XYZ file of C-alpha atoms in Angstrom:
467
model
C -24.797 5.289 -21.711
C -27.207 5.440 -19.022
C -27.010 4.288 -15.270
C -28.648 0.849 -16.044
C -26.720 0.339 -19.017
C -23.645 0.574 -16.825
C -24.372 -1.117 -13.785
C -25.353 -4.207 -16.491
C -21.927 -3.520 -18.243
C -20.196 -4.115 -14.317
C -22.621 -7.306 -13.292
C -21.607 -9.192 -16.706
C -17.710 -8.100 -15.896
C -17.452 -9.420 -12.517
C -20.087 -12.355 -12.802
C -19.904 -15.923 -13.156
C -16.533 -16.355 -11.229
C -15.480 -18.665 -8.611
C -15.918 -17.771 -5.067
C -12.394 -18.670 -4.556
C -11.192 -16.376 -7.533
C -12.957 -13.536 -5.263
C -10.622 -14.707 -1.688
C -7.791 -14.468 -4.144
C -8.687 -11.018 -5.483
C -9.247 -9.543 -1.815
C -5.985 -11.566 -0.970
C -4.406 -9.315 -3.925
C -6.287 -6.109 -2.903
C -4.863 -5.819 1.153
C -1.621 -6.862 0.033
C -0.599 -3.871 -2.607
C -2.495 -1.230 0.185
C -0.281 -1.847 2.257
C 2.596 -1.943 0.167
C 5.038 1.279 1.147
C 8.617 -0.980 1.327
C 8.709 -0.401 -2.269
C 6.979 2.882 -2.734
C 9.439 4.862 0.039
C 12.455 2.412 -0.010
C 14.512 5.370 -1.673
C 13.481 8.198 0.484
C 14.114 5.637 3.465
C 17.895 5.340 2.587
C 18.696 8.561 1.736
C 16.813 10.890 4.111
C 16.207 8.518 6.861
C 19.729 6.349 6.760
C 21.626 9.372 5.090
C 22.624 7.011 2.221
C 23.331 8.581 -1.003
C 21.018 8.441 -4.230
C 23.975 5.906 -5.887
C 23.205 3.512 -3.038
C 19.397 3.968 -3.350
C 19.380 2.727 -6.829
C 21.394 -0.314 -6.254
C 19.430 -1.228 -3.610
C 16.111 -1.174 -5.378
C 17.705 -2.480 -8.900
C 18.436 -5.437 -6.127
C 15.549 -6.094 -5.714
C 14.752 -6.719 -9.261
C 17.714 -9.046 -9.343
C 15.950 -11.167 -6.449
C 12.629 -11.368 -8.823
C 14.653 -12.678 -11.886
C 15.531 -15.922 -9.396
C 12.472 -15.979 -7.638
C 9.721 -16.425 -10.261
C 11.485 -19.415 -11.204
C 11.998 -20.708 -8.054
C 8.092 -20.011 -7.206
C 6.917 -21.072 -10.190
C 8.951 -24.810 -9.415
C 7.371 -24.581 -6.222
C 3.895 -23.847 -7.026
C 4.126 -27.332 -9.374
C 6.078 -29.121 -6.802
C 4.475 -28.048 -3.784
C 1.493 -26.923 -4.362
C -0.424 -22.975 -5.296
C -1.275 -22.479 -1.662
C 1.358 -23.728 -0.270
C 4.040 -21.183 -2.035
C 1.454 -18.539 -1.820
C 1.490 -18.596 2.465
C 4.876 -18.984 2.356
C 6.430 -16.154 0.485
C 4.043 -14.215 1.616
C 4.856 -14.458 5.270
C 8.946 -14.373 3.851
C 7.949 -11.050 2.548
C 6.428 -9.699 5.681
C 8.836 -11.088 7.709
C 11.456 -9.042 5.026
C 9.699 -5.531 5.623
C 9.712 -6.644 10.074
C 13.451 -6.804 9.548
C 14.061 -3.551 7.116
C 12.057 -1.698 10.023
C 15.230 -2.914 12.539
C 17.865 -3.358 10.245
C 20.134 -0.121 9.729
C 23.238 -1.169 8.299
C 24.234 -0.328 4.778
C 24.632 -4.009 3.353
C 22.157 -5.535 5.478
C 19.500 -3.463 4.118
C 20.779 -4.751 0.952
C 20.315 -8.095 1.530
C 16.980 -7.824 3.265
C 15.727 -6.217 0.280
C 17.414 -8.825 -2.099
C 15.704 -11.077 0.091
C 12.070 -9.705 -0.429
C 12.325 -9.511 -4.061
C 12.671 -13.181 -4.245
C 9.505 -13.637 -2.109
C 7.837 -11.378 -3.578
C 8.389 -12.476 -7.438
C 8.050 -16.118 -6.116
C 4.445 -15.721 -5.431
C 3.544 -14.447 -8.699
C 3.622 -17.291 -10.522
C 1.509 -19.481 -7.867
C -1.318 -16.981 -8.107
C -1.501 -17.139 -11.704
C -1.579 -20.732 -11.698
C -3.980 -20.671 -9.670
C -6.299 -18.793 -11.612
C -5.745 -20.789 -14.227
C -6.768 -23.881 -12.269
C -10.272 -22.165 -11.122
C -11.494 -20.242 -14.150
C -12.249 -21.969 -17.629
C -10.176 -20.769 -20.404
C -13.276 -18.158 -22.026
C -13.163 -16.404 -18.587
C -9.140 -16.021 -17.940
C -8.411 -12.933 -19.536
C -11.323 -11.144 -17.470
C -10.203 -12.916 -14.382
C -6.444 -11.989 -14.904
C -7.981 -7.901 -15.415
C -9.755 -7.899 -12.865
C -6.948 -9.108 -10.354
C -4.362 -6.739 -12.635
C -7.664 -4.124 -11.665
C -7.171 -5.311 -7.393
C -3.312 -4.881 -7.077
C -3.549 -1.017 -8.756
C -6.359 0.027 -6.673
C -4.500 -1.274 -3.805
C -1.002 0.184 -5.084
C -2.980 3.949 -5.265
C -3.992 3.795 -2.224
C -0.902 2.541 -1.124
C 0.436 5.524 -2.041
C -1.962 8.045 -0.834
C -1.845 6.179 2.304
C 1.397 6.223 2.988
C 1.837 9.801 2.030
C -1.086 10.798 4.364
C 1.131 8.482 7.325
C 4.438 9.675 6.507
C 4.218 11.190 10.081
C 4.442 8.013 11.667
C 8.093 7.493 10.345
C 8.886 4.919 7.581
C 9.534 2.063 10.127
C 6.171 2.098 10.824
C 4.977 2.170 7.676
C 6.522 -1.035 7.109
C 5.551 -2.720 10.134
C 2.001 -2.013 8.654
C 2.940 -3.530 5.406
C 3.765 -6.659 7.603
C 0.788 -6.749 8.810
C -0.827 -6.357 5.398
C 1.104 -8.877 3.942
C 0.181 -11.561 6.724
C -3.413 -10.871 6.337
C -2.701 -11.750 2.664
C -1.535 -14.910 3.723
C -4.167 -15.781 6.071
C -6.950 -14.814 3.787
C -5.320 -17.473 1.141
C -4.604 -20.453 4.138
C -7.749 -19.994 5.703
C -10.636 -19.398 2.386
C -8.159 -20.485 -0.642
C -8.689 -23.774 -1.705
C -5.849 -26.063 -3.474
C -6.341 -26.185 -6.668
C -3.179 -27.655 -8.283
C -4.109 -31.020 -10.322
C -3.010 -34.371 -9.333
C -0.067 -35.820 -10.948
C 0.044 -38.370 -13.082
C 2.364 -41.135 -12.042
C 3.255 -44.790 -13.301
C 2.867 -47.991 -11.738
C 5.653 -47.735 -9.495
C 4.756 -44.507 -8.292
C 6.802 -42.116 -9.790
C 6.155 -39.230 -11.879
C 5.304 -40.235 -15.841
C 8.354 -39.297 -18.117
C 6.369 -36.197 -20.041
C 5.335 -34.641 -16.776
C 9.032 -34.317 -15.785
C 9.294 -30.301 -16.750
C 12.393 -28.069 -15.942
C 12.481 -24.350 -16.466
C 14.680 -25.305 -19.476
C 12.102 -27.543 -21.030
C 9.816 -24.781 -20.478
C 12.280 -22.595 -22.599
C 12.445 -25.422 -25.255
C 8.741 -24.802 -26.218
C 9.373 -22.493 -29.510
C 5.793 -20.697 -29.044
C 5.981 -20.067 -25.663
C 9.820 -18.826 -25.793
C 9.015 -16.121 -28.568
C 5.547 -15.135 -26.409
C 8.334 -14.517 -23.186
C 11.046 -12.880 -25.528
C 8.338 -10.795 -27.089
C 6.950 -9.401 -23.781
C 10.673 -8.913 -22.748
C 10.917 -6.281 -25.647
C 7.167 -4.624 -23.983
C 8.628 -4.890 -20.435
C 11.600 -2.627 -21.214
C 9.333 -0.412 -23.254
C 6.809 -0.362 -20.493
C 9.682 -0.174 -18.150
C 11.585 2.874 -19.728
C 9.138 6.209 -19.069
C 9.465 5.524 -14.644
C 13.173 6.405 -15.320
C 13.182 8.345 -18.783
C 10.021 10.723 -17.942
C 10.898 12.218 -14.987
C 14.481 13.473 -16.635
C 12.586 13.940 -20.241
C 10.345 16.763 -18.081
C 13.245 18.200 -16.109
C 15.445 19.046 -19.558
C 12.294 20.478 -20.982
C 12.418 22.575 -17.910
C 9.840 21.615 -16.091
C 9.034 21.473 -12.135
C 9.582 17.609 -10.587
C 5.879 18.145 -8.918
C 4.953 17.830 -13.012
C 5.793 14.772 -12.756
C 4.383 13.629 -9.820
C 0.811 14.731 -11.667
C 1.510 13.190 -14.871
C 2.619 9.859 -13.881
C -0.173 9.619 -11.261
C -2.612 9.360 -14.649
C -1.153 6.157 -15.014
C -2.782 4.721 -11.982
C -5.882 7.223 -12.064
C -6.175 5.871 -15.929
C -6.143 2.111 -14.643
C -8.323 1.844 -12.056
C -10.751 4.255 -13.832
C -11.034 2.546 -16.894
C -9.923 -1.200 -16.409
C -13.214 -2.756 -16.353
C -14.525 -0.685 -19.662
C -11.292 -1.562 -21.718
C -12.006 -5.737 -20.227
C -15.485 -5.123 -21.650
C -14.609 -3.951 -24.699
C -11.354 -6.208 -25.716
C -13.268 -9.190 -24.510
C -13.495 -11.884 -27.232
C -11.237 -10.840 -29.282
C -8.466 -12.504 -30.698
C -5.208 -12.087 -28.829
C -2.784 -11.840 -31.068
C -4.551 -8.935 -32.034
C -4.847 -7.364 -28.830
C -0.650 -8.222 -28.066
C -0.248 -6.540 -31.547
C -2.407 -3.662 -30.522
C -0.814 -3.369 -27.273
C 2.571 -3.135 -28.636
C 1.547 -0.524 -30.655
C 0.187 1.589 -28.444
C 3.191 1.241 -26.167
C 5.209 2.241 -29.157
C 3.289 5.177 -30.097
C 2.983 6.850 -26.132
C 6.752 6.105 -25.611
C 7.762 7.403 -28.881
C 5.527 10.669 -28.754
C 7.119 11.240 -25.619
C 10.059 12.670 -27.629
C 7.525 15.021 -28.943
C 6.120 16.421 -25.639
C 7.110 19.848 -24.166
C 4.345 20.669 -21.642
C 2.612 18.736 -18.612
C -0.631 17.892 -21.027
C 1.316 16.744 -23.343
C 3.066 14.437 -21.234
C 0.178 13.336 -19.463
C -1.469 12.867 -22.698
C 1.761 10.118 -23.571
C 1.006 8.597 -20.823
C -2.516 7.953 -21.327
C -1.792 5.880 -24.730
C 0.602 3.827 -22.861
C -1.811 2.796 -19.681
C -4.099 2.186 -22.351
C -1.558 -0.251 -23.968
C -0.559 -1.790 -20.463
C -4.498 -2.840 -19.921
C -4.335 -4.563 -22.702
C -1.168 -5.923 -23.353
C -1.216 -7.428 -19.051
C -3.876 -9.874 -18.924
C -3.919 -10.726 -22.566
C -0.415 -11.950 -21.704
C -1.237 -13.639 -18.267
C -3.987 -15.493 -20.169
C -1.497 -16.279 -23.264
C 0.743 -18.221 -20.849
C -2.040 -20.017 -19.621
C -3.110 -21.430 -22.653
C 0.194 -22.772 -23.991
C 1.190 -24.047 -20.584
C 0.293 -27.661 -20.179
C -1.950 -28.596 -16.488
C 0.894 -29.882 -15.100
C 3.348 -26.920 -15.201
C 1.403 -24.092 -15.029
C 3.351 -23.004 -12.377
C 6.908 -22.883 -14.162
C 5.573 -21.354 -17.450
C 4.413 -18.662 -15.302
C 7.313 -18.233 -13.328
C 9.544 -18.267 -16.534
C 7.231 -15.514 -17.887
C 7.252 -13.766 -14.546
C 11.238 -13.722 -15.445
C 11.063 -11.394 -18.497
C 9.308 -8.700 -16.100
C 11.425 -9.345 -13.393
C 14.591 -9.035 -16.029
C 13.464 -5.617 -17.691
C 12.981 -4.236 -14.428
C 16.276 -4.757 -13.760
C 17.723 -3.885 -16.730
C 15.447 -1.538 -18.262
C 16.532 1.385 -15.869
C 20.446 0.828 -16.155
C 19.976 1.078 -19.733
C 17.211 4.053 -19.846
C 19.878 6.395 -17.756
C 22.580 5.341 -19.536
C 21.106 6.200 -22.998
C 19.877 9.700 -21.501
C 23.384 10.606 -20.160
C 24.774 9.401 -23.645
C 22.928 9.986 -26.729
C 19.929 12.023 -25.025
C 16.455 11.542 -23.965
C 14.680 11.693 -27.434
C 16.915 8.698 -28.553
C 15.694 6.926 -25.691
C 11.968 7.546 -26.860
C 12.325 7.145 -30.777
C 14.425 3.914 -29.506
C 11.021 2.623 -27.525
C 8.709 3.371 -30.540
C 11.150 1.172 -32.693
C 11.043 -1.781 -29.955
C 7.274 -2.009 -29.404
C 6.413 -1.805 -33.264
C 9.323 -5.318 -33.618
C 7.108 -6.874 -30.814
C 3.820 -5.928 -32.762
C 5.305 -6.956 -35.711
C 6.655 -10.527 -33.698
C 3.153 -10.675 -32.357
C 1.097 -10.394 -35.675
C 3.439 -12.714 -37.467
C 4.488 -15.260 -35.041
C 2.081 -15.967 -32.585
C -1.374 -15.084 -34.435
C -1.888 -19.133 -35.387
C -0.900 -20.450 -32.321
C -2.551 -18.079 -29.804
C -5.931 -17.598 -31.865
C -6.406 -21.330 -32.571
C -9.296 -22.711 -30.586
C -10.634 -19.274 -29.390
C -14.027 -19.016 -30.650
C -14.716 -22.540 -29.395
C -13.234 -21.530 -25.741
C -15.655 -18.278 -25.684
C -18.301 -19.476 -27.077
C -18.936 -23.007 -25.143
C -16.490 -22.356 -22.230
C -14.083 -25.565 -21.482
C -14.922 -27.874 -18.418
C -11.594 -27.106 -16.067
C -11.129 -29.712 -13.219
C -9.546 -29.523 -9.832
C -9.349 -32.285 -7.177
C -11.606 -32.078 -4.661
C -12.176 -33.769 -1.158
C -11.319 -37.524 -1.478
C -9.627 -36.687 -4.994
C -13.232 -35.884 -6.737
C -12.534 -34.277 -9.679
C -15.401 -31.264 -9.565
C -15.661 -29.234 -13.252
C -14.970 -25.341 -12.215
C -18.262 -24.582 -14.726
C -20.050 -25.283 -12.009
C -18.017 -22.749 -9.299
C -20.325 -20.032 -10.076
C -21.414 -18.503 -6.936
C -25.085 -19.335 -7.021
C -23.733 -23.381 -7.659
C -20.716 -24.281 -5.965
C -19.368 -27.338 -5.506
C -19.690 -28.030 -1.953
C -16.530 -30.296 -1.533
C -14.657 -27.821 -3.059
C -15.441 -24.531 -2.124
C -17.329 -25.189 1.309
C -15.482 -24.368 4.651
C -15.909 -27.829 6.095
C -13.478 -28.984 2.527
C -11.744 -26.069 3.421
C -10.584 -27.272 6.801
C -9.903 -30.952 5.742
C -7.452 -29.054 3.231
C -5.549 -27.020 5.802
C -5.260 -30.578 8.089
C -3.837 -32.306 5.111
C -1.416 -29.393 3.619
C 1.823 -28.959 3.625
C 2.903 -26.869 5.746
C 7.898 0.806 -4.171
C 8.505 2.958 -5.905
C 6.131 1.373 -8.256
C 7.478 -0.285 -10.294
C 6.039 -1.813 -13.160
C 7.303 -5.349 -13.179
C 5.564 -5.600 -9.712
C 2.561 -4.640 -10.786
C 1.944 -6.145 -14.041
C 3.011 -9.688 -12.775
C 0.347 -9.490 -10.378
C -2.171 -9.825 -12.959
């Protein structure tokens, strides 16, 4: 493929989106650089606090707890409320989190802190997908939702290279900079980030039409949607399994822990590498396929896993895996967005935001326990079994209703709407960068907006619900 070729391939990925798609993608990228709570949280309590490795893990599988209330709660808010709204908000609850873990030393009020910041953190999620949804039509989702999934692992490597290179400066002040990060996130979204969430429909006494009324559990009433969310809860604790399984896995084969270190970085070296060339070449096609696919290819790295004896081998694992998580991340983000009706974009994501927040809480109770019990290669032939039911769910249960009206959408785009200055409704086709719609998208709208407002380790459910 020569140089042209290439730099033709990278115009047609990241062309034709919104301008305000792009705020929200830089928005993405300064927030995961600076994010080190996460990434040294357990070397923080045990070296730095003298807390022992027990304590550690409760403290970050808190954190995971928080996220299985908070995408619901953001994902209410982001309908309620509004996508911009929620966004500044947890965001500056999240900085304000990592302020206070930088001055708080006791045992239990670390706990809560961090308990704290998994709420805020998961409660975002489901406002910035929503929000993608509102700006880009439905033929450009799945690239947009990539190419923000592309953002937060950029940001999360070098996060971590980062913070290993500052280490010096003492973890404390590694998460006063993630503060800092994290409010810069929130003023890039209150001062560029229009609001895009659509006007509700109401009768003639002003309140909100009967079929708008959605709760999370009429959410989880909508067959379809419910087996998409209980399907990606059986990829989430395959996905989830190998950042507690490998590491031990490598140690009984007798390997050094630095092996690890290098074979699990290929996840992220993998992702940002590659994430663009896998967009271009699963674009267009049908997404039940690619969920099946994606499924599959979790199944097979997981479960070959069992087979591996030597770092290359590993690494190798983990290659078919990342390959499985490109897929298998937007393809989902953009699956949720098309069942989810205009006016509750924000729970459907939340509730899907739920089965990642869920397997990474439960994924790594269960992953140790199995290893302790029955041993690591029943952990890994148990993972291959899992992600070939969800492939099998996928093909069979969601191929009609996922695929239906998706050579229409690519082909001829769909004509997305969101309220503009003096409730204009402005079509998002015409957001592209060389023709935006001035009330929408120009700083003068912008500003009438804000007047009228209201006011680590990595771990994969933080990453992937990014996307």
């Amino acid at each position: 493929m020569s140089i042209d070729s290439l730099r033709r391939s990278a115009r047609a990925t990241v062309s034709g989106l919104p301008r305000g798609f792009w705020w929200l993608w830089l928005s993405t990228l300064v927030n995961r650089t600076g994010a080190f709570v996460l990434t040294f949280l357990s070397l923080y309590l045990t070296q730095e606090l003298g807390h022992s490795a027990w304590f550690a893990g409760l403290v970050v599988a808190l954190h995971g707890l928080g996220g299985v209330a908070g995408s619901p709660l953001g994902g209410t808010l982001t309908d309620k409320w509004g996508r911009r709204p929620t966004m500044v908000t947890m965001h500056l609850v999240t900085a304000s989190c990592a302020v206070a873990l930088a001055l708080v030393t006791t045992a239990w009020g670390v706990a809560g802190v961090v308990l704290l910041m998994g709420v805020s953190m998961q409660a975002v999620r489901p406002s910035i997908q929503a929000t993608i949804t509102d700006m880009v039509p439905e033929h450009d989702r799945r690239r947009a939702f990539a190419l923000n999934y592309w953002a937060l692992n950029l940001g999360f490597a070098v996060a971590a290279f980062g913070g290993g290179a500052a280490i010096f400066l003492g973890y404390r002040a590694l998460f006063l900079i993630e503060a800092a990060a994290v409010t810069l996130c929130a003023l890039i979204v209150f001062l560029r980030l229009p609001e895009t969430r659509p006007e509700a429909r109401r009768d003639p006494a002003g309140e909100l039409v009967e079929k708008d009324r959605v709760s999370v559990l009429d959410v989880l009433r909508d067959a379809p949607f419910r087996t998409l969310v209980l399907l990606n809860l059986l990829v989430c604790l395959v996905f989830t399994a190998p950042w507690v399984g490998l590491p031990l896995s490598m140690a009984a084969a007798g390997l050094e822990p630095g092996a690890y270190g290098a074979v699990i970085a290929v996840n992220g070296v993998v992702i940002v590498a590659f994430q663009l060339l896998v967009n271009k070449i699963t674009d267009k096609r049908s997404p039940a396929m690619l969920l099946t696919v994606s499924s599959l290819l979790f199944a097979l790295g997981t479960g070959a896993t069992a087979l591996a004896g030597t770092p290359l081998v590993f690494a190798v694992t983990v290659v078919v895996w990342t390959i499985g998580e490109m897929v298998h991340v937007p393809t989902n983000a953009a699956a949720t967005a098309k069942l989810a009706p205009e006016h509750a974009r924000g729970r459907y994501q939340g509730v899907m935001g739920m089965s990642w927040a869920l397997s990474g809480f439960l994924a790594p109770i269960l992953a140790g326990w199995v290893v302790d019990g029955p041993g690591p290669d029943f952990l890994w032939m148990g993972t291959g079994v899992i992600g070939a039911v969800a492939a099998l769910g996928y093909s069979t249960r969601l191929r009609r209703v996922l695929d239906e009206g998706e050579g229409q959408s690519q082909s001829q785009g769909q004509s997305q709407t969101i309220t503009g200055k003096g409730g204009t409704d402005v079509g998002l086709d015409a957001l592209a960068p060389d023709a935006l719609a001035p009330d929408v998208l120009a700083p003068a709208a912008v500003d009438d907006a804000l007047a009228d407002s209201t006011p680590g380790d990595k771990t994969p459910a933080d990453k992937a619900v990014s996307a």
